[in-house]
Amino acid sequence: LLPPTRPPEATIVPEAADLVRTYRYDFFPKGIISRLIVRAHEYLPDPAFAWASGAALQDAETFVSVSIGGTGSDIELRARGPRAGDVLAVVAGHLDRLNHTYGALVDGGHVHVLVPCTCDTCRNATSRTMFDHRKLVDRRNSRKATIECDKDPYQQVDVMQLLDGIDLGAFGE
């Protein structure tokens, strides 16, 4: 029952500083976007900000755009604002739980969570290196602070910044 197109007032223009998670599906589950909108309804300021292939969510001054990618097999979560990491984590958690309702989808490795590189080379590129979220979590748990970018092999990227949007260098660490 959702309108087929995004309303113009719900458009969020991508920025390099946005926190992004892309869920790539080998098989795209029908109805997953509408189910995600229902689960994340507390962040939907107005029902007009939801459409058949996405939603513009908000928590105070933090915005999260949820949309199906151009290939039709991706869901992109894009967050911006003072609590971007927190709100992105909540919406991603809803999507993770939804994915688990399709048991074979997750168990069979048919969902891939990707995080775009934030190095200087990728930040200015039209296509970025994408890191597998599970590998980033494994690196963090193994106390590996950085990962090498594929586009610029000498560029080390902070794992915590990729996972949480936290630039530890900004705090003098």
JSON list of C-alpha atoms in Angstrom, two decimals:
[
{"chain": "A", "resi": 1, "resn": "LEU", "atom": "CA", "xyz": [0.00, 0.00, 0.00]},
{"chain": "A", "resi": 2, "resn": "LEU", "atom": "CA", "xyz": [3.02, 2.30, 0.02]},
{"chain": "A", "resi": 3, "resn": "PRO", "atom": "CA", "xyz": [3.44, 4.77, -2.85]},
{"chain": "A", "resi": 4, "resn": "PRO", "atom": "CA", "xyz": [5.82, 3.55, -5.57]},
{"chain": "A", "resi": 5, "resn": "THR", "atom": "CA", "xyz": [8.16, 6.58, -5.62]},
{"chain": "A", "resi": 6, "resn": "ARG", "atom": "CA", "xyz": [10.15, 8.56, -3.10]},
{"chain": "A", "resi": 7, "resn": "PRO", "atom": "CA", "xyz": [8.59, 11.91, -2.23]},
{"chain": "A", "resi": 8, "resn": "PRO", "atom": "CA", "xyz": [10.94, 14.83, -3.05]},
{"chain": "A", "resi": 9, "resn": "GLU", "atom": "CA", "xyz": [10.95, 16.06, 0.56]},
{"chain": "A", "resi": 10, "resn": "ALA", "atom": "CA", "xyz": [12.33, 12.67, 1.69]},
{"chain": "A", "resi": 11, "resn": "THR", "atom": "CA", "xyz": [15.44, 12.86, -0.49]},
{"chain": "A", "resi": 12, "resn": "ILE", "atom": "CA", "xyz": [18.77, 12.80, 1.33]},
{"chain": "A", "resi": 13, "resn": "VAL", "atom": "CA", "xyz": [21.67, 13.77, -0.92]},
{"chain": "A", "resi": 14, "resn": "PRO", "atom": "CA", "xyz": [24.67, 11.50, -0.18]},
{"chain": "A", "resi": 15, "resn": "GLU", "atom": "CA", "xyz": [27.69, 13.10, 1.50]},
{"chain": "A", "resi": 16, "resn": "ALA", "atom": "CA", "xyz": [31.18, 11.66, 2.02]},
{"chain": "A", "resi": 17, "resn": "ALA", "atom": "CA", "xyz": [30.85, 11.87, 5.83]},
{"chain": "A", "resi": 18, "resn": "ASP", "atom": "CA", "xyz": [27.68, 9.73, 5.92]},
{"chain": "A", "resi": 19, "resn": "LEU", "atom": "CA", "xyz": [27.83, 6.38, 7.71]},
{"chain": "A", "resi": 20, "resn": "VAL", "atom": "CA", "xyz": [26.78, 3.70, 5.23]},
{"chain": "A", "resi": 21, "resn": "ARG", "atom": "CA", "xyz": [25.94, 0.00, 5.43]},
{"chain": "A", "resi": 22, "resn": "THR", "atom": "CA", "xyz": [24.97, -1.92, 2.32]},
{"chain": "A", "resi": 23, "resn": "TYR", "atom": "CA", "xyz": [23.20, -5.25, 2.57]},
{"chain": "A", "resi": 24, "resn": "ARG", "atom": "CA", "xyz": [23.78, -7.24, -0.63]},
{"chain": "A", "resi": 25, "resn": "TYR", "atom": "CA", "xyz": [21.46, -10.19, -1.20]},
{"chain": "A", "resi": 26, "resn": "ASP", "atom": "CA", "xyz": [22.01, -13.17, -3.47]},
{"chain": "A", "resi": 27, "resn": "PHE", "atom": "CA", "xyz": [18.22, -13.54, -3.30]},
{"chain": "A", "resi": 28, "resn": "PHE", "atom": "CA", "xyz": [16.21, -10.42, -2.40]},
{"chain": "A", "resi": 29, "resn": "PRO", "atom": "CA", "xyz": [13.37, -11.20, 0.05]},
{"chain": "A", "resi": 30, "resn": "LYS", "atom": "CA", "xyz": [10.01, -9.86, -1.05]},
{"chain": "A", "resi": 31, "resn": "GLY", "atom": "CA", "xyz": [8.46, -7.40, 1.40]},
{"chain": "A", "resi": 32, "resn": "ILE", "atom": "CA", "xyz": [11.59, -6.84, 3.48]},
{"chain": "A", "resi": 33, "resn": "ILE", "atom": "CA", "xyz": [11.50, -3.04, 3.08]},
{"chain": "A", "resi": 34, "resn": "SER", "atom": "CA", "xyz": [7.89, -2.74, 4.30]},
{"chain": "A", "resi": 35, "resn": "ARG", "atom": "CA", "xyz": [8.71, -5.06, 7.21]},
{"chain": "A", "resi": 36, "resn": "LEU", "atom": "CA", "xyz": [11.75, -2.91, 8.09]},
{"chain": "A", "resi": 37, "resn": "ILE", "atom": "CA", "xyz": [9.62, 0.24, 8.00]},
{"chain": "A", "resi": 38, "resn": "VAL", "atom": "CA", "xyz": [7.16, -1.35, 10.44]},
{"chain": "A", "resi": 39, "resn": "ARG", "atom": "CA", "xyz": [9.98, -2.36, 12.81]},
{"chain": "A", "resi": 40, "resn": "ALA", "atom": "CA", "xyz": [11.63, 1.08, 12.65]},
{"chain": "A", "resi": 41, "resn": "HIS", "atom": "CA", "xyz": [8.36, 3.02, 12.86]},
{"chain": "A", "resi": 42, "resn": "GLU", "atom": "CA", "xyz": [9.54, 5.00, 15.91]},
{"chain": "A", "resi": 43, "resn": "TYR", "atom": "CA", "xyz": [11.95, 6.80, 13.56]},
{"chain": "A", "resi": 44, "resn": "LEU", "atom": "CA", "xyz": [9.34, 7.57, 10.89]},
{"chain": "A", "resi": 45, "resn": "PRO", "atom": "CA", "xyz": [8.32, 11.21, 11.51]},
{"chain": "A", "resi": 46, "resn": "ASP", "atom": "CA", "xyz": [5.55, 11.09, 8.91]},
{"chain": "A", "resi": 47, "resn": "PRO", "atom": "CA", "xyz": [4.04, 8.16, 6.98]},
{"chain": "A", "resi": 48, "resn": "ALA", "atom": "CA", "xyz": [4.58, 10.20, 3.81]},
{"chain": "A", "resi": 49, "resn": "PHE", "atom": "CA", "xyz": [8.32, 9.57, 4.27]},
{"chain": "A", "resi": 50, "resn": "ALA", "atom": "CA", "xyz": [7.90, 5.86, 3.44]},
{"chain": "A", "resi": 51, "resn": "TRP", "atom": "CA", "xyz": [7.50, 4.42, -0.06]},
{"chain": "A", "resi": 52, "resn": "ALA", "atom": "CA", "xyz": [7.62, 0.95, -1.62]},
{"chain": "A", "resi": 53, "resn": "SER", "atom": "CA", "xyz": [11.42, 0.84, -1.93]},
{"chain": "A", "resi": 54, "resn": "GLY", "atom": "CA", "xyz": [12.54, 2.85, 1.10]},
{"chain": "A", "resi": 55, "resn": "ALA", "atom": "CA", "xyz": [12.01, 5.36, 3.86]},
{"chain": "A", "resi": 56, "resn": "ALA", "atom": "CA", "xyz": [13.53, 8.52, 5.32]},
{"chain": "A", "resi": 57, "resn": "LEU", "atom": "CA", "xyz": [13.89, 7.94, 9.06]},
{"chain": "A", "resi": 58, "resn": "GLN", "atom": "CA", "xyz": [14.72, 10.54, 11.69]},
{"chain": "A", "resi": 59, "resn": "ASP", "atom": "CA", "xyz": [15.67, 10.79, 15.35]},
{"chain": "A", "resi": 60, "resn": "ALA", "atom": "CA", "xyz": [15.94, 14.45, 16.39]},
{"chain": "A", "resi": 61, "resn": "GLU", "atom": "CA", "xyz": [18.74, 15.82, 14.15]},
{"chain": "A", "resi": 62, "resn": "THR", "atom": "CA", "xyz": [19.90, 12.41, 12.91]},
{"chain": "A", "resi": 63, "resn": "PHE", "atom": "CA", "xyz": [18.63, 11.04, 9.60]},
{"chain": "A", "resi": 64, "resn": "VAL", "atom": "CA", "xyz": [18.76, 7.53, 8.16]},
{"chain": "A", "resi": 65, "resn": "SER", "atom": "CA", "xyz": [17.88, 6.85, 4.55]},
{"chain": "A", "resi": 66, "resn": "VAL", "atom": "CA", "xyz": [16.77, 3.30, 3.77]},
{"chain": "A", "resi": 67, "resn": "SER", "atom": "CA", "xyz": [16.59, 2.43, 0.09]},
{"chain": "A", "resi": 68, "resn": "ILE", "atom": "CA", "xyz": [16.82, -0.41, -2.37]},
{"chain": "A", "resi": 69, "resn": "GLY", "atom": "CA", "xyz": [19.91, 0.03, -4.56]},
{"chain": "A", "resi": 70, "resn": "GLY", "atom": "CA", "xyz": [19.94, 0.34, -8.32]},
{"chain": "A", "resi": 71, "resn": "THR", "atom": "CA", "xyz": [20.55, -3.37, -8.91]},
{"chain": "A", "resi": 72, "resn": "GLY", "atom": "CA", "xyz": [17.46, -4.28, -6.90]},
{"chain": "A", "resi": 73, "resn": "SER", "atom": "CA", "xyz": [19.45, -6.68, -4.74]},
{"chain": "A", "resi": 74, "resn": "ASP", "atom": "CA", "xyz": [20.92, -4.19, -2.24]},
{"chain": "A", "resi": 75, "resn": "ILE", "atom": "CA", "xyz": [19.53, -2.27, 0.70]},
{"chain": "A", "resi": 76, "resn": "GLU", "atom": "CA", "xyz": [21.52, 0.83, 1.58]},
{"chain": "A", "resi": 77, "resn": "LEU", "atom": "CA", "xyz": [21.36, 2.39, 5.04]},
{"chain": "A", "resi": 78, "resn": "ARG", "atom": "CA", "xyz": [22.82, 5.90, 5.06]},
{"chain": "A", "resi": 79, "resn": "ALA", "atom": "CA", "xyz": [23.01, 7.85, 8.34]},
{"chain": "A", "resi": 80, "resn": "ARG", "atom": "CA", "xyz": [23.91, 11.45, 9.07]},
{"chain": "A", "resi": 81, "resn": "GLY", "atom": "CA", "xyz": [23.76, 13.56, 12.20]},
{"chain": "A", "resi": 82, "resn": "PRO", "atom": "CA", "xyz": [25.05, 13.75, 15.76]},
{"chain": "A", "resi": 83, "resn": "ARG", "atom": "CA", "xyz": [23.84, 10.24, 16.65]},
{"chain": "A", "resi": 84, "resn": "ALA", "atom": "CA", "xyz": [24.40, 8.64, 13.25]},
{"chain": "A", "resi": 85, "resn": "GLY", "atom": "CA", "xyz": [26.26, 5.62, 14.62]},
{"chain": "A", "resi": 86, "resn": "ASP", "atom": "CA", "xyz": [23.65, 4.90, 17.28]},
{"chain": "A", "resi": 87, "resn": "VAL", "atom": "CA", "xyz": [20.60, 5.25, 15.04]},
{"chain": "A", "resi": 88, "resn": "LEU", "atom": "CA", "xyz": [22.29, 3.33, 12.21]},
{"chain": "A", "resi": 89, "resn": "ALA", "atom": "CA", "xyz": [23.02, 0.52, 14.68]},
{"chain": "A", "resi": 90, "resn": "VAL", "atom": "CA", "xyz": [19.36, 0.35, 15.73]},
{"chain": "A", "resi": 91, "resn": "VAL", "atom": "CA", "xyz": [18.03, 0.31, 12.14]},
{"chain": "A", "resi": 92, "resn": "ALA", "atom": "CA", "xyz": [20.72, -2.20, 11.08]},
{"chain": "A", "resi": 93, "resn": "GLY", "atom": "CA", "xyz": [19.77, -4.34, 14.09]},
{"chain": "A", "resi": 94, "resn": "HIS", "atom": "CA", "xyz": [16.15, -4.36, 12.91]},
{"chain": "A", "resi": 95, "resn": "LEU", "atom": "CA", "xyz": [17.30, -5.40, 9.43]},
{"chain": "A", "resi": 96, "resn": "ASP", "atom": "CA", "xyz": [19.60, -8.10, 10.85]},
{"chain": "A", "resi": 97, "resn": "ARG", "atom": "CA", "xyz": [16.71, -9.57, 12.87]},
{"chain": "A", "resi": 98, "resn": "LEU", "atom": "CA", "xyz": [14.49, -9.49, 9.78]},
{"chain": "A", "resi": 99, "resn": "ASN", "atom": "CA", "xyz": [17.18, -11.27, 7.77]},
{"chain": "A", "resi": 100, "resn": "HIS", "atom": "CA", "xyz": [17.27, -14.00, 10.41]},
{"chain": "A", "resi": 101, "resn": "THR", "atom": "CA", "xyz": [13.56, -14.64, 9.89]},
{"chain": "A", "resi": 102, "resn": "TYR", "atom": "CA", "xyz": [14.62, -15.94, 6.48]},
{"chain": "A", "resi": 103, "resn": "GLY", "atom": "CA", "xyz": [16.79, -18.69, 8.03]},
{"chain": "A", "resi": 104, "resn": "ALA", "atom": "CA", "xyz": [18.36, -20.10, 4.87]},
{"chain": "A", "resi": 105, "resn": "LEU", "atom": "CA", "xyz": [19.20, -16.59, 3.68]},
{"chain": "A", "resi": 106, "resn": "VAL", "atom": "CA", "xyz": [21.57, -15.89, 6.57]},
{"chain": "A", "resi": 107, "resn": "ASP", "atom": "CA", "xyz": [22.67, -19.45, 7.31]},
{"chain": "A", "resi": 108, "resn": "GLY", "atom": "CA", "xyz": [23.56, -20.00, 3.66]},
{"chain": "A", "resi": 109, "resn": "GLY", "atom": "CA", "xyz": [25.68, -16.85, 3.50]},
{"chain": "A", "resi": 110, "resn": "HIS", "atom": "CA", "xyz": [23.35, -15.14, 1.02]},
{"chain": "A", "resi": 111, "resn": "VAL", "atom": "CA", "xyz": [23.41, -11.76, 2.80]},
{"chain": "A", "resi": 112, "resn": "HIS", "atom": "CA", "xyz": [26.60, -9.70, 2.71]},
{"chain": "A", "resi": 113, "resn": "VAL", "atom": "CA", "xyz": [26.93, -6.56, 4.83]},
{"chain": "A", "resi": 114, "resn": "LEU", "atom": "CA", "xyz": [29.36, -4.13, 3.23]},
{"chain": "A", "resi": 115, "resn": "VAL", "atom": "CA", "xyz": [30.98, -0.97, 4.59]},
{"chain": "A", "resi": 116, "resn": "PRO", "atom": "CA", "xyz": [32.51, 1.62, 2.23]},
{"chain": "A", "resi": 117, "resn": "CYS", "atom": "CA", "xyz": [36.13, 2.64, 2.68]},
{"chain": "A", "resi": 118, "resn": "THR", "atom": "CA", "xyz": [36.74, 6.09, 4.19]},
{"chain": "A", "resi": 119, "resn": "CYS", "atom": "CA", "xyz": [40.33, 6.65, 3.03]},
{"chain": "A", "resi": 120, "resn": "ASP", "atom": "CA", "xyz": [41.22, 9.83, 1.13]},
{"chain": "A", "resi": 121, "resn": "THR", "atom": "CA", "xyz": [41.37, 7.97, -2.21]},
{"chain": "A", "resi": 122, "resn": "CYS", "atom": "CA", "xyz": [37.94, 6.33, -1.84]},
{"chain": "A", "resi": 123, "resn": "ARG", "atom": "CA", "xyz": [36.27, 9.36, -0.28]},
{"chain": "A", "resi": 124, "resn": "ASN", "atom": "CA", "xyz": [36.78, 11.23, -3.57]},
{"chain": "A", "resi": 125, "resn": "ALA", "atom": "CA", "xyz": [36.15, 8.27, -5.90]},
{"chain": "A", "resi": 126, "resn": "THR", "atom": "CA", "xyz": [32.92, 7.41, -7.67]},
{"chain": "A", "resi": 127, "resn": "SER", "atom": "CA", "xyz": [33.27, 3.76, -6.61]},
{"chain": "A", "resi": 128, "resn": "ARG", "atom": "CA", "xyz": [34.75, 2.87, -3.24]},
{"chain": "A", "resi": 129, "resn": "THR", "atom": "CA", "xyz": [36.41, -0.22, -1.85]},
{"chain": "A", "resi": 130, "resn": "MET", "atom": "CA", "xyz": [33.78, -2.14, 0.11]},
{"chain": "A", "resi": 131, "resn": "PHE", "atom": "CA", "xyz": [34.79, -4.10, 3.22]},
{"chain": "A", "resi": 132, "resn": "ASP", "atom": "CA", "xyz": [32.89, -7.12, 4.52]},
{"chain": "A", "resi": 133, "resn": "HIS", "atom": "CA", "xyz": [31.43, -6.16, 7.91]},
{"chain": "A", "resi": 134, "resn": "ARG", "atom": "CA", "xyz": [32.23, -9.60, 9.41]},
{"chain": "A", "resi": 135, "resn": "LYS", "atom": "CA", "xyz": [35.92, -9.23, 8.51]},
{"chain": "A", "resi": 136, "resn": "LEU", "atom": "CA", "xyz": [36.01, -5.78, 10.13]},
{"chain": "A", "resi": 137, "resn": "VAL", "atom": "CA", "xyz": [34.46, -7.16, 13.32]},
{"chain": "A", "resi": 138, "resn": "ASP", "atom": "CA", "xyz": [36.98, -10.03, 13.30]},
{"chain": "A", "resi": 139, "resn": "ARG", "atom": "CA", "xyz": [39.84, -7.53, 12.92]},
{"chain": "A", "resi": 140, "resn": "ARG", "atom": "CA", "xyz": [38.51, -5.42, 15.79]},
{"chain": "A", "resi": 141, "resn": "ASN", "atom": "CA", "xyz": [38.13, -8.51, 18.00]},
{"chain": "A", "resi": 142, "resn": "SER", "atom": "CA", "xyz": [41.70, -9.55, 17.12]},
{"chain": "A", "resi": 143, "resn": "ARG", "atom": "CA", "xyz": [42.91, -6.06, 18.10]},
{"chain": "A", "resi": 144, "resn": "LYS", "atom": "CA", "xyz": [43.92, -5.23, 14.53]},
{"chain": "A", "resi": 145, "resn": "ALA", "atom": "CA", "xyz": [43.35, -1.48, 14.41]},
{"chain": "A", "resi": 146, "resn": "THR", "atom": "CA", "xyz": [43.60, -0.96, 10.65]},
{"chain": "A", "resi": 147, "resn": "ILE", "atom": "CA", "xyz": [42.86, -2.57, 7.29]},
{"chain": "A", "resi": 148, "resn": "GLU", "atom": "CA", "xyz": [44.44, -1.87, 3.91]},
{"chain": "A", "resi": 149, "resn": "CYS", "atom": "CA", "xyz": [42.37, -0.24, 1.16]},
{"chain": "A", "resi": 150, "resn": "ASP", "atom": "CA", "xyz": [42.23, -2.12, -2.17]},
{"chain": "A", "resi": 151, "resn": "LYS", "atom": "CA", "xyz": [42.29, 1.08, -4.24]},
{"chain": "A", "resi": 152, "resn": "ASP", "atom": "CA", "xyz": [45.34, 2.51, -2.44]},
{"chain": "A", "resi": 153, "resn": "PRO", "atom": "CA", "xyz": [47.32, -0.43, -1.01]},
{"chain": "A", "resi": 154, "resn": "TYR", "atom": "CA", "xyz": [49.52, 1.79, 1.14]},
{"chain": "A", "resi": 155, "resn": "GLN", "atom": "CA", "xyz": [46.53, 3.47, 2.77]},
{"chain": "A", "resi": 156, "resn": "GLN", "atom": "CA", "xyz": [45.64, 2.04, 6.19]},
{"chain": "A", "resi": 157, "resn": "VAL", "atom": "CA", "xyz": [42.04, 2.65, 7.28]},
{"chain": "A", "resi": 158, "resn": "ASP", "atom": "CA", "xyz": [40.93, 2.68, 10.92]},
{"chain": "A", "resi": 159, "resn": "VAL", "atom": "CA", "xyz": [38.67, -0.31, 11.63]},
{"chain": "A", "resi": 160, "resn": "MET", "atom": "CA", "xyz": [36.71, 1.48, 14.40]},
{"chain": "A", "resi": 161, "resn": "GLN", "atom": "CA", "xyz": [36.01, 4.39, 12.08]},
{"chain": "A", "resi": 162, "resn": "LEU", "atom": "CA", "xyz": [34.64, 1.98, 9.47]},
{"chain": "A", "resi": 163, "resn": "LEU", "atom": "CA", "xyz": [32.49, 0.11, 12.00]},
{"chain": "A", "resi": 164, "resn": "ASP", "atom": "CA", "xyz": [31.22, 2.98, 14.11]},
{"chain": "A", "resi": 165, "resn": "GLY", "atom": "CA", "xyz": [32.06, 6.18, 12.28]},
{"chain": "A", "resi": 166, "resn": "ILE", "atom": "CA", "xyz": [34.44, 7.10, 15.10]},
{"chain": "A", "resi": 167, "resn": "ASP", "atom": "CA", "xyz": [37.64, 8.82, 14.03]},
{"chain": "A", "resi": 168, "resn": "LEU", "atom": "CA", "xyz": [39.95, 8.08, 16.97]},
{"chain": "A", "resi": 169, "resn": "GLY", "atom": "CA", "xyz": [42.58, 10.38, 15.47]},
{"chain": "A", "resi": 170, "resn": "ALA", "atom": "CA", "xyz": [40.27, 13.29, 16.18]},
{"chain": "A", "resi": 171, "resn": "PHE", "atom": "CA", "xyz": [40.63, 12.54, 19.90]},
{"chain": "A", "resi": 172, "resn": "GLY", "atom": "CA", "xyz": [44.43, 12.45, 19.85]},
{"chain": "A", "resi": 173, "resn": "GLU", "atom": "CA", "xyz": [44.69, 8.65, 20.16]}
]
